[in-house]
Amino acid sequence: MDFDVIYKEFSPRIFRVCLGYINNYDKAKDLTQDTFIAVWENLAKFREDANIATWIYRIATNKCLRQIENENRSKKIAVAPFMEIEDHVDDNKEAKHHFLRDCIAELPEMERLIIGLYLEDLPQEKIAEIVGMSHANVRVKVHRIKEILTKKFKTNGQF
């Protein structure tokens, strides 16, 4: 497998996952780089019978969880945007994106991760593998997170 191809394909997704966990742009960039350093160092050991995407997401998830543990110990958790917003969106759509980011940032870490992976269009079965839950549990969590976010949008008049 060619590392450059893997990096180009997965780095934007991994960055968004890290940003969803950490809520800090610079730290998410660092964690993305740390993830791909680990991928580079262990690519030769990767078993091709497993899915490379799941393996990479798992590395990123573990790095993010370690970072959160360290920050929780030192009580320095920062809040920042969840997702990058495209440069050319209209003001109303941009406002909704900002509101969505803020709502997602308020979720607990695991829920932020799950909805972040879901927004990356990962199948729920893959999300379950990455977060270490059953598919049924992930399905229920996605449904509940959507309900929470929908309620916040309705309450705020965003719909």
JSON list of C-alpha atoms in Angstrom, two decimals:
[
{"chain": "A", "resi": 1, "resn": "MET", "atom": "CA", "xyz": [0.00, 0.00, 0.00]},
{"chain": "A", "resi": 2, "resn": "ASP", "atom": "CA", "xyz": [1.21, 3.46, -0.87]},
{"chain": "A", "resi": 3, "resn": "PHE", "atom": "CA", "xyz": [1.37, 5.75, 2.16]},
{"chain": "A", "resi": 4, "resn": "ASP", "atom": "CA", "xyz": [0.91, 8.90, 0.07]},
{"chain": "A", "resi": 5, "resn": "VAL", "atom": "CA", "xyz": [-2.35, 7.57, -1.36]},
{"chain": "A", "resi": 6, "resn": "ILE", "atom": "CA", "xyz": [-3.56, 6.57, 2.10]},
{"chain": "A", "resi": 7, "resn": "TYR", "atom": "CA", "xyz": [-2.64, 9.97, 3.53]},
{"chain": "A", "resi": 8, "resn": "LYS", "atom": "CA", "xyz": [-4.37, 11.91, 0.76]},
{"chain": "A", "resi": 9, "resn": "GLU", "atom": "CA", "xyz": [-7.52, 9.83, 1.06]},
{"chain": "A", "resi": 10, "resn": "PHE", "atom": "CA", "xyz": [-7.87, 9.72, 4.83]},
{"chain": "A", "resi": 11, "resn": "SER", "atom": "CA", "xyz": [-6.17, 12.79, 6.32]},
{"chain": "A", "resi": 12, "resn": "PRO", "atom": "CA", "xyz": [-9.12, 15.20, 5.85]},
{"chain": "A", "resi": 13, "resn": "ARG", "atom": "CA", "xyz": [-11.50, 12.69, 7.44]},
{"chain": "A", "resi": 14, "resn": "ILE", "atom": "CA", "xyz": [-9.13, 11.92, 10.30]},
{"chain": "A", "resi": 15, "resn": "PHE", "atom": "CA", "xyz": [-8.66, 15.64, 10.92]},
{"chain": "A", "resi": 16, "resn": "ARG", "atom": "CA", "xyz": [-12.42, 16.13, 11.25]},
{"chain": "A", "resi": 17, "resn": "VAL", "atom": "CA", "xyz": [-12.65, 13.16, 13.60]},
{"chain": "A", "resi": 18, "resn": "CYS", "atom": "CA", "xyz": [-9.85, 14.55, 15.75]},
{"chain": "A", "resi": 19, "resn": "LEU", "atom": "CA", "xyz": [-11.46, 17.98, 15.71]},
{"chain": "A", "resi": 20, "resn": "GLY", "atom": "CA", "xyz": [-14.72, 16.40, 16.82]},
{"chain": "A", "resi": 21, "resn": "TYR", "atom": "CA", "xyz": [-12.98, 14.81, 19.76]},
{"chain": "A", "resi": 22, "resn": "ILE", "atom": "CA", "xyz": [-10.68, 17.61, 20.82]},
{"chain": "A", "resi": 23, "resn": "ASN", "atom": "CA", "xyz": [-12.54, 20.76, 19.74]},
{"chain": "A", "resi": 24, "resn": "ASN", "atom": "CA", "xyz": [-9.24, 22.55, 19.09]},
{"chain": "A", "resi": 25, "resn": "TYR", "atom": "CA", "xyz": [-8.03, 23.14, 15.54]},
{"chain": "A", "resi": 26, "resn": "ASP", "atom": "CA", "xyz": [-4.28, 23.11, 16.26]},
{"chain": "A", "resi": 27, "resn": "LYS", "atom": "CA", "xyz": [-4.44, 20.06, 18.52]},
{"chain": "A", "resi": 28, "resn": "ALA", "atom": "CA", "xyz": [-6.58, 18.26, 15.95]},
{"chain": "A", "resi": 29, "resn": "LYS", "atom": "CA", "xyz": [-3.94, 18.99, 13.30]},
{"chain": "A", "resi": 30, "resn": "ASP", "atom": "CA", "xyz": [-1.24, 17.61, 15.64]},
{"chain": "A", "resi": 31, "resn": "LEU", "atom": "CA", "xyz": [-3.28, 14.50, 16.41]},
{"chain": "A", "resi": 32, "resn": "THR", "atom": "CA", "xyz": [-3.88, 13.95, 12.70]},
{"chain": "A", "resi": 33, "resn": "GLN", "atom": "CA", "xyz": [-0.14, 14.09, 12.10]},
{"chain": "A", "resi": 34, "resn": "ASP", "atom": "CA", "xyz": [0.51, 11.78, 15.07]},
{"chain": "A", "resi": 35, "resn": "THR", "atom": "CA", "xyz": [-2.03, 9.35, 13.64]},
{"chain": "A", "resi": 36, "resn": "PHE", "atom": "CA", "xyz": [-0.32, 9.25, 10.27]},
{"chain": "A", "resi": 37, "resn": "ILE", "atom": "CA", "xyz": [3.11, 8.92, 11.85]},
{"chain": "A", "resi": 38, "resn": "ALA", "atom": "CA", "xyz": [1.77, 5.81, 13.57]},
{"chain": "A", "resi": 39, "resn": "VAL", "atom": "CA", "xyz": [0.26, 4.61, 10.28]},
{"chain": "A", "resi": 40, "resn": "TRP", "atom": "CA", "xyz": [3.61, 5.15, 8.53]},
{"chain": "A", "resi": 41, "resn": "GLU", "atom": "CA", "xyz": [5.53, 3.31, 11.27]},
{"chain": "A", "resi": 42, "resn": "ASN", "atom": "CA", "xyz": [3.12, 0.36, 11.35]},
{"chain": "A", "resi": 43, "resn": "LEU", "atom": "CA", "xyz": [2.00, 0.09, 7.74]},
{"chain": "A", "resi": 44, "resn": "ALA", "atom": "CA", "xyz": [4.24, -2.91, 7.12]},
{"chain": "A", "resi": 45, "resn": "LYS", "atom": "CA", "xyz": [2.56, -4.71, 10.05]},
{"chain": "A", "resi": 46, "resn": "PHE", "atom": "CA", "xyz": [-0.96, -3.98, 8.80]},
{"chain": "A", "resi": 47, "resn": "ARG", "atom": "CA", "xyz": [-2.91, -7.14, 8.04]},
{"chain": "A", "resi": 48, "resn": "GLU", "atom": "CA", "xyz": [-4.59, -6.69, 4.72]},
{"chain": "A", "resi": 49, "resn": "ASP", "atom": "CA", "xyz": [-7.48, -8.92, 5.78]},
{"chain": "A", "resi": 50, "resn": "ALA", "atom": "CA", "xyz": [-8.74, -6.01, 7.91]},
{"chain": "A", "resi": 51, "resn": "ASN", "atom": "CA", "xyz": [-10.18, -2.76, 6.58]},
{"chain": "A", "resi": 52, "resn": "ILE", "atom": "CA", "xyz": [-7.53, -0.02, 6.39]},
{"chain": "A", "resi": 53, "resn": "ALA", "atom": "CA", "xyz": [-10.08, 2.70, 7.14]},
{"chain": "A", "resi": 54, "resn": "THR", "atom": "CA", "xyz": [-11.15, 1.01, 10.36]},
{"chain": "A", "resi": 55, "resn": "TRP", "atom": "CA", "xyz": [-7.51, 0.56, 11.37]},
{"chain": "A", "resi": 56, "resn": "ILE", "atom": "CA", "xyz": [-6.67, 4.23, 10.74]},
{"chain": "A", "resi": 57, "resn": "TYR", "atom": "CA", "xyz": [-9.80, 5.49, 12.52]},
{"chain": "A", "resi": 58, "resn": "ARG", "atom": "CA", "xyz": [-8.96, 3.27, 15.47]},
{"chain": "A", "resi": 59, "resn": "ILE", "atom": "CA", "xyz": [-5.44, 4.72, 15.70]},
{"chain": "A", "resi": 60, "resn": "ALA", "atom": "CA", "xyz": [-6.88, 8.25, 15.58]},
{"chain": "A", "resi": 61, "resn": "THR", "atom": "CA", "xyz": [-9.53, 7.41, 18.17]},
{"chain": "A", "resi": 62, "resn": "ASN", "atom": "CA", "xyz": [-6.94, 6.00, 20.57]},
{"chain": "A", "resi": 63, "resn": "LYS", "atom": "CA", "xyz": [-4.71, 9.05, 20.16]},
{"chain": "A", "resi": 64, "resn": "CYS", "atom": "CA", "xyz": [-7.65, 11.39, 20.75]},
{"chain": "A", "resi": 65, "resn": "LEU", "atom": "CA", "xyz": [-8.81, 9.49, 23.84]},
{"chain": "A", "resi": 66, "resn": "ARG", "atom": "CA", "xyz": [-5.29, 9.65, 25.29]},
{"chain": "A", "resi": 67, "resn": "GLN", "atom": "CA", "xyz": [-5.20, 13.40, 24.61]},
{"chain": "A", "resi": 68, "resn": "ILE", "atom": "CA", "xyz": [-8.57, 13.89, 26.32]},
{"chain": "A", "resi": 69, "resn": "GLU", "atom": "CA", "xyz": [-7.40, 11.89, 29.33]},
{"chain": "A", "resi": 70, "resn": "ASN", "atom": "CA", "xyz": [-4.30, 14.06, 29.60]},
{"chain": "A", "resi": 71, "resn": "GLU", "atom": "CA", "xyz": [-6.33, 17.26, 29.26]},
{"chain": "A", "resi": 72, "resn": "ASN", "atom": "CA", "xyz": [-8.88, 16.09, 31.80]},
{"chain": "A", "resi": 73, "resn": "ARG", "atom": "CA", "xyz": [-6.07, 15.50, 34.25]},
{"chain": "A", "resi": 74, "resn": "SER", "atom": "CA", "xyz": [-4.78, 19.02, 33.76]},
{"chain": "A", "resi": 75, "resn": "LYS", "atom": "CA", "xyz": [-8.28, 20.59, 33.37]},
{"chain": "A", "resi": 76, "resn": "LYS", "atom": "CA", "xyz": [-7.41, 22.38, 30.14]},
{"chain": "A", "resi": 77, "resn": "ILE", "atom": "CA", "xyz": [-10.19, 21.34, 27.78]},
{"chain": "A", "resi": 78, "resn": "ALA", "atom": "CA", "xyz": [-10.80, 23.95, 25.08]},
{"chain": "A", "resi": 79, "resn": "VAL", "atom": "CA", "xyz": [-13.89, 24.49, 22.95]},
{"chain": "A", "resi": 80, "resn": "ALA", "atom": "CA", "xyz": [-13.46, 25.23, 19.24]},
{"chain": "A", "resi": 81, "resn": "PRO", "atom": "CA", "xyz": [-15.27, 24.45, 16.00]},
{"chain": "A", "resi": 82, "resn": "PHE", "atom": "CA", "xyz": [-16.18, 20.84, 15.19]},
{"chain": "A", "resi": 83, "resn": "MET", "atom": "CA", "xyz": [-15.99, 20.91, 11.41]},
{"chain": "A", "resi": 84, "resn": "GLU", "atom": "CA", "xyz": [-14.42, 23.13, 8.84]},
{"chain": "A", "resi": 85, "resn": "ILE", "atom": "CA", "xyz": [-16.92, 25.18, 6.86]},
{"chain": "A", "resi": 86, "resn": "GLU", "atom": "CA", "xyz": [-16.49, 25.65, 3.15]},
{"chain": "A", "resi": 87, "resn": "ASP", "atom": "CA", "xyz": [-15.46, 29.16, 2.12]},
{"chain": "A", "resi": 88, "resn": "HIS", "atom": "CA", "xyz": [-18.31, 29.70, -0.31]},
{"chain": "A", "resi": 89, "resn": "VAL", "atom": "CA", "xyz": [-21.56, 29.12, 1.56]},
{"chain": "A", "resi": 90, "resn": "ASP", "atom": "CA", "xyz": [-24.36, 31.62, 1.95]},
{"chain": "A", "resi": 91, "resn": "ASP", "atom": "CA", "xyz": [-24.80, 33.41, 5.27]},
{"chain": "A", "resi": 92, "resn": "ASN", "atom": "CA", "xyz": [-27.91, 31.46, 6.35]},
{"chain": "A", "resi": 93, "resn": "LYS", "atom": "CA", "xyz": [-26.31, 28.13, 5.60]},
{"chain": "A", "resi": 94, "resn": "GLU", "atom": "CA", "xyz": [-23.10, 29.23, 7.32]},
{"chain": "A", "resi": 95, "resn": "ALA", "atom": "CA", "xyz": [-25.05, 30.27, 10.41]},
{"chain": "A", "resi": 96, "resn": "LYS", "atom": "CA", "xyz": [-26.67, 26.82, 10.50]},
{"chain": "A", "resi": 97, "resn": "HIS", "atom": "CA", "xyz": [-23.25, 25.18, 10.16]},
{"chain": "A", "resi": 98, "resn": "HIS", "atom": "CA", "xyz": [-21.92, 27.26, 13.05]},
{"chain": "A", "resi": 99, "resn": "PHE", "atom": "CA", "xyz": [-24.93, 26.41, 15.15]},
{"chain": "A", "resi": 100, "resn": "LEU", "atom": "CA", "xyz": [-24.54, 22.71, 14.34]},
{"chain": "A", "resi": 101, "resn": "ARG", "atom": "CA", "xyz": [-20.84, 22.82, 15.28]},
{"chain": "A", "resi": 102, "resn": "ASP", "atom": "CA", "xyz": [-21.71, 24.49, 18.57]},
{"chain": "A", "resi": 103, "resn": "CYS", "atom": "CA", "xyz": [-24.42, 21.91, 19.33]},
{"chain": "A", "resi": 104, "resn": "ILE", "atom": "CA", "xyz": [-22.08, 19.03, 18.53]},
{"chain": "A", "resi": 105, "resn": "ALA", "atom": "CA", "xyz": [-19.34, 20.58, 20.67]},
{"chain": "A", "resi": 106, "resn": "GLU", "atom": "CA", "xyz": [-21.71, 20.41, 23.65]},
{"chain": "A", "resi": 107, "resn": "LEU", "atom": "CA", "xyz": [-22.12, 16.63, 23.31]},
{"chain": "A", "resi": 108, "resn": "PRO", "atom": "CA", "xyz": [-20.07, 14.21, 25.43]},
{"chain": "A", "resi": 109, "resn": "GLU", "atom": "CA", "xyz": [-16.85, 13.00, 23.76]},
{"chain": "A", "resi": 110, "resn": "MET", "atom": "CA", "xyz": [-18.16, 9.60, 22.69]},
{"chain": "A", "resi": 111, "resn": "GLU", "atom": "CA", "xyz": [-21.29, 11.10, 21.16]},
{"chain": "A", "resi": 112, "resn": "ARG", "atom": "CA", "xyz": [-19.17, 13.71, 19.34]},
{"chain": "A", "resi": 113, "resn": "LEU", "atom": "CA", "xyz": [-17.05, 10.91, 17.94]},
{"chain": "A", "resi": 114, "resn": "ILE", "atom": "CA", "xyz": [-20.04, 8.83, 16.85]},
{"chain": "A", "resi": 115, "resn": "ILE", "atom": "CA", "xyz": [-21.81, 11.72, 15.13]},
{"chain": "A", "resi": 116, "resn": "GLY", "atom": "CA", "xyz": [-18.52, 12.86, 13.60]},
{"chain": "A", "resi": 117, "resn": "LEU", "atom": "CA", "xyz": [-17.93, 9.45, 12.05]},
{"chain": "A", "resi": 118, "resn": "TYR", "atom": "CA", "xyz": [-21.57, 9.33, 10.98]},
{"chain": "A", "resi": 119, "resn": "LEU", "atom": "CA", "xyz": [-21.21, 12.72, 9.28]},
{"chain": "A", "resi": 120, "resn": "GLU", "atom": "CA", "xyz": [-18.18, 11.28, 7.48]},
{"chain": "A", "resi": 121, "resn": "ASP", "atom": "CA", "xyz": [-20.61, 8.77, 5.92]},
{"chain": "A", "resi": 122, "resn": "LEU", "atom": "CA", "xyz": [-19.06, 5.78, 7.65]},
{"chain": "A", "resi": 123, "resn": "PRO", "atom": "CA", "xyz": [-21.44, 2.84, 7.89]},
{"chain": "A", "resi": 124, "resn": "GLN", "atom": "CA", "xyz": [-22.74, 2.26, 11.40]},
{"chain": "A", "resi": 125, "resn": "GLU", "atom": "CA", "xyz": [-21.07, -1.16, 11.43]},
{"chain": "A", "resi": 126, "resn": "LYS", "atom": "CA", "xyz": [-17.67, 0.54, 10.92]},
{"chain": "A", "resi": 127, "resn": "ILE", "atom": "CA", "xyz": [-18.46, 3.13, 13.58]},
{"chain": "A", "resi": 128, "resn": "ALA", "atom": "CA", "xyz": [-19.26, 0.29, 15.98]},
{"chain": "A", "resi": 129, "resn": "GLU", "atom": "CA", "xyz": [-15.88, -1.32, 15.26]},
{"chain": "A", "resi": 130, "resn": "ILE", "atom": "CA", "xyz": [-14.04, 1.96, 15.77]},
{"chain": "A", "resi": 131, "resn": "VAL", "atom": "CA", "xyz": [-15.71, 2.95, 19.03]},
{"chain": "A", "resi": 132, "resn": "GLY", "atom": "CA", "xyz": [-15.91, -0.58, 20.42]},
{"chain": "A", "resi": 133, "resn": "MET", "atom": "CA", "xyz": [-19.69, -0.79, 20.72]},
{"chain": "A", "resi": 134, "resn": "SER", "atom": "CA", "xyz": [-22.28, -3.08, 19.23]},
{"chain": "A", "resi": 135, "resn": "HIS", "atom": "CA", "xyz": [-23.91, -2.02, 15.98]},
{"chain": "A", "resi": 136, "resn": "ALA", "atom": "CA", "xyz": [-27.28, -1.86, 17.73]},
{"chain": "A", "resi": 137, "resn": "ASN", "atom": "CA", "xyz": [-25.88, 0.47, 20.41]},
{"chain": "A", "resi": 138, "resn": "VAL", "atom": "CA", "xyz": [-24.37, 2.77, 17.77]},
{"chain": "A", "resi": 139, "resn": "ARG", "atom": "CA", "xyz": [-27.66, 2.79, 15.84]},
{"chain": "A", "resi": 140, "resn": "VAL", "atom": "CA", "xyz": [-29.55, 3.85, 18.99]},
{"chain": "A", "resi": 141, "resn": "LYS", "atom": "CA", "xyz": [-26.94, 6.50, 19.85]},
{"chain": "A", "resi": 142, "resn": "VAL", "atom": "CA", "xyz": [-27.03, 7.98, 16.34]},
{"chain": "A", "resi": 143, "resn": "HIS", "atom": "CA", "xyz": [-30.83, 8.15, 16.54]},
{"chain": "A", "resi": 144, "resn": "ARG", "atom": "CA", "xyz": [-30.72, 9.84, 19.97]},
{"chain": "A", "resi": 145, "resn": "ILE", "atom": "CA", "xyz": [-28.02, 12.29, 18.91]},
{"chain": "A", "resi": 146, "resn": "LYS", "atom": "CA", "xyz": [-30.08, 13.25, 15.87]},
{"chain": "A", "resi": 147, "resn": "GLU", "atom": "CA", "xyz": [-33.08, 13.81, 18.12]},
{"chain": "A", "resi": 148, "resn": "ILE", "atom": "CA", "xyz": [-31.03, 16.03, 20.45]},
{"chain": "A", "resi": 149, "resn": "LEU", "atom": "CA", "xyz": [-29.65, 18.07, 17.57]},
{"chain": "A", "resi": 150, "resn": "THR", "atom": "CA", "xyz": [-33.06, 18.37, 15.89]},
{"chain": "A", "resi": 151, "resn": "LYS", "atom": "CA", "xyz": [-34.61, 19.57, 19.14]},
{"chain": "A", "resi": 152, "resn": "LYS", "atom": "CA", "xyz": [-31.89, 22.20, 19.53]},
{"chain": "A", "resi": 153, "resn": "PHE", "atom": "CA", "xyz": [-32.42, 23.39, 15.97]},
{"chain": "A", "resi": 154, "resn": "LYS", "atom": "CA", "xyz": [-36.19, 23.63, 16.49]},
{"chain": "A", "resi": 155, "resn": "THR", "atom": "CA", "xyz": [-35.79, 25.39, 19.83]},
{"chain": "A", "resi": 156, "resn": "ASN", "atom": "CA", "xyz": [-33.40, 27.91, 18.30]},
{"chain": "A", "resi": 157, "resn": "GLY", "atom": "CA", "xyz": [-35.61, 28.50, 15.24]},
{"chain": "A", "resi": 158, "resn": "GLN", "atom": "CA", "xyz": [-33.00, 27.10, 12.84]},
{"chain": "A", "resi": 159, "resn": "PHE", "atom": "CA", "xyz": [-35.57, 24.91, 11.04]}
]
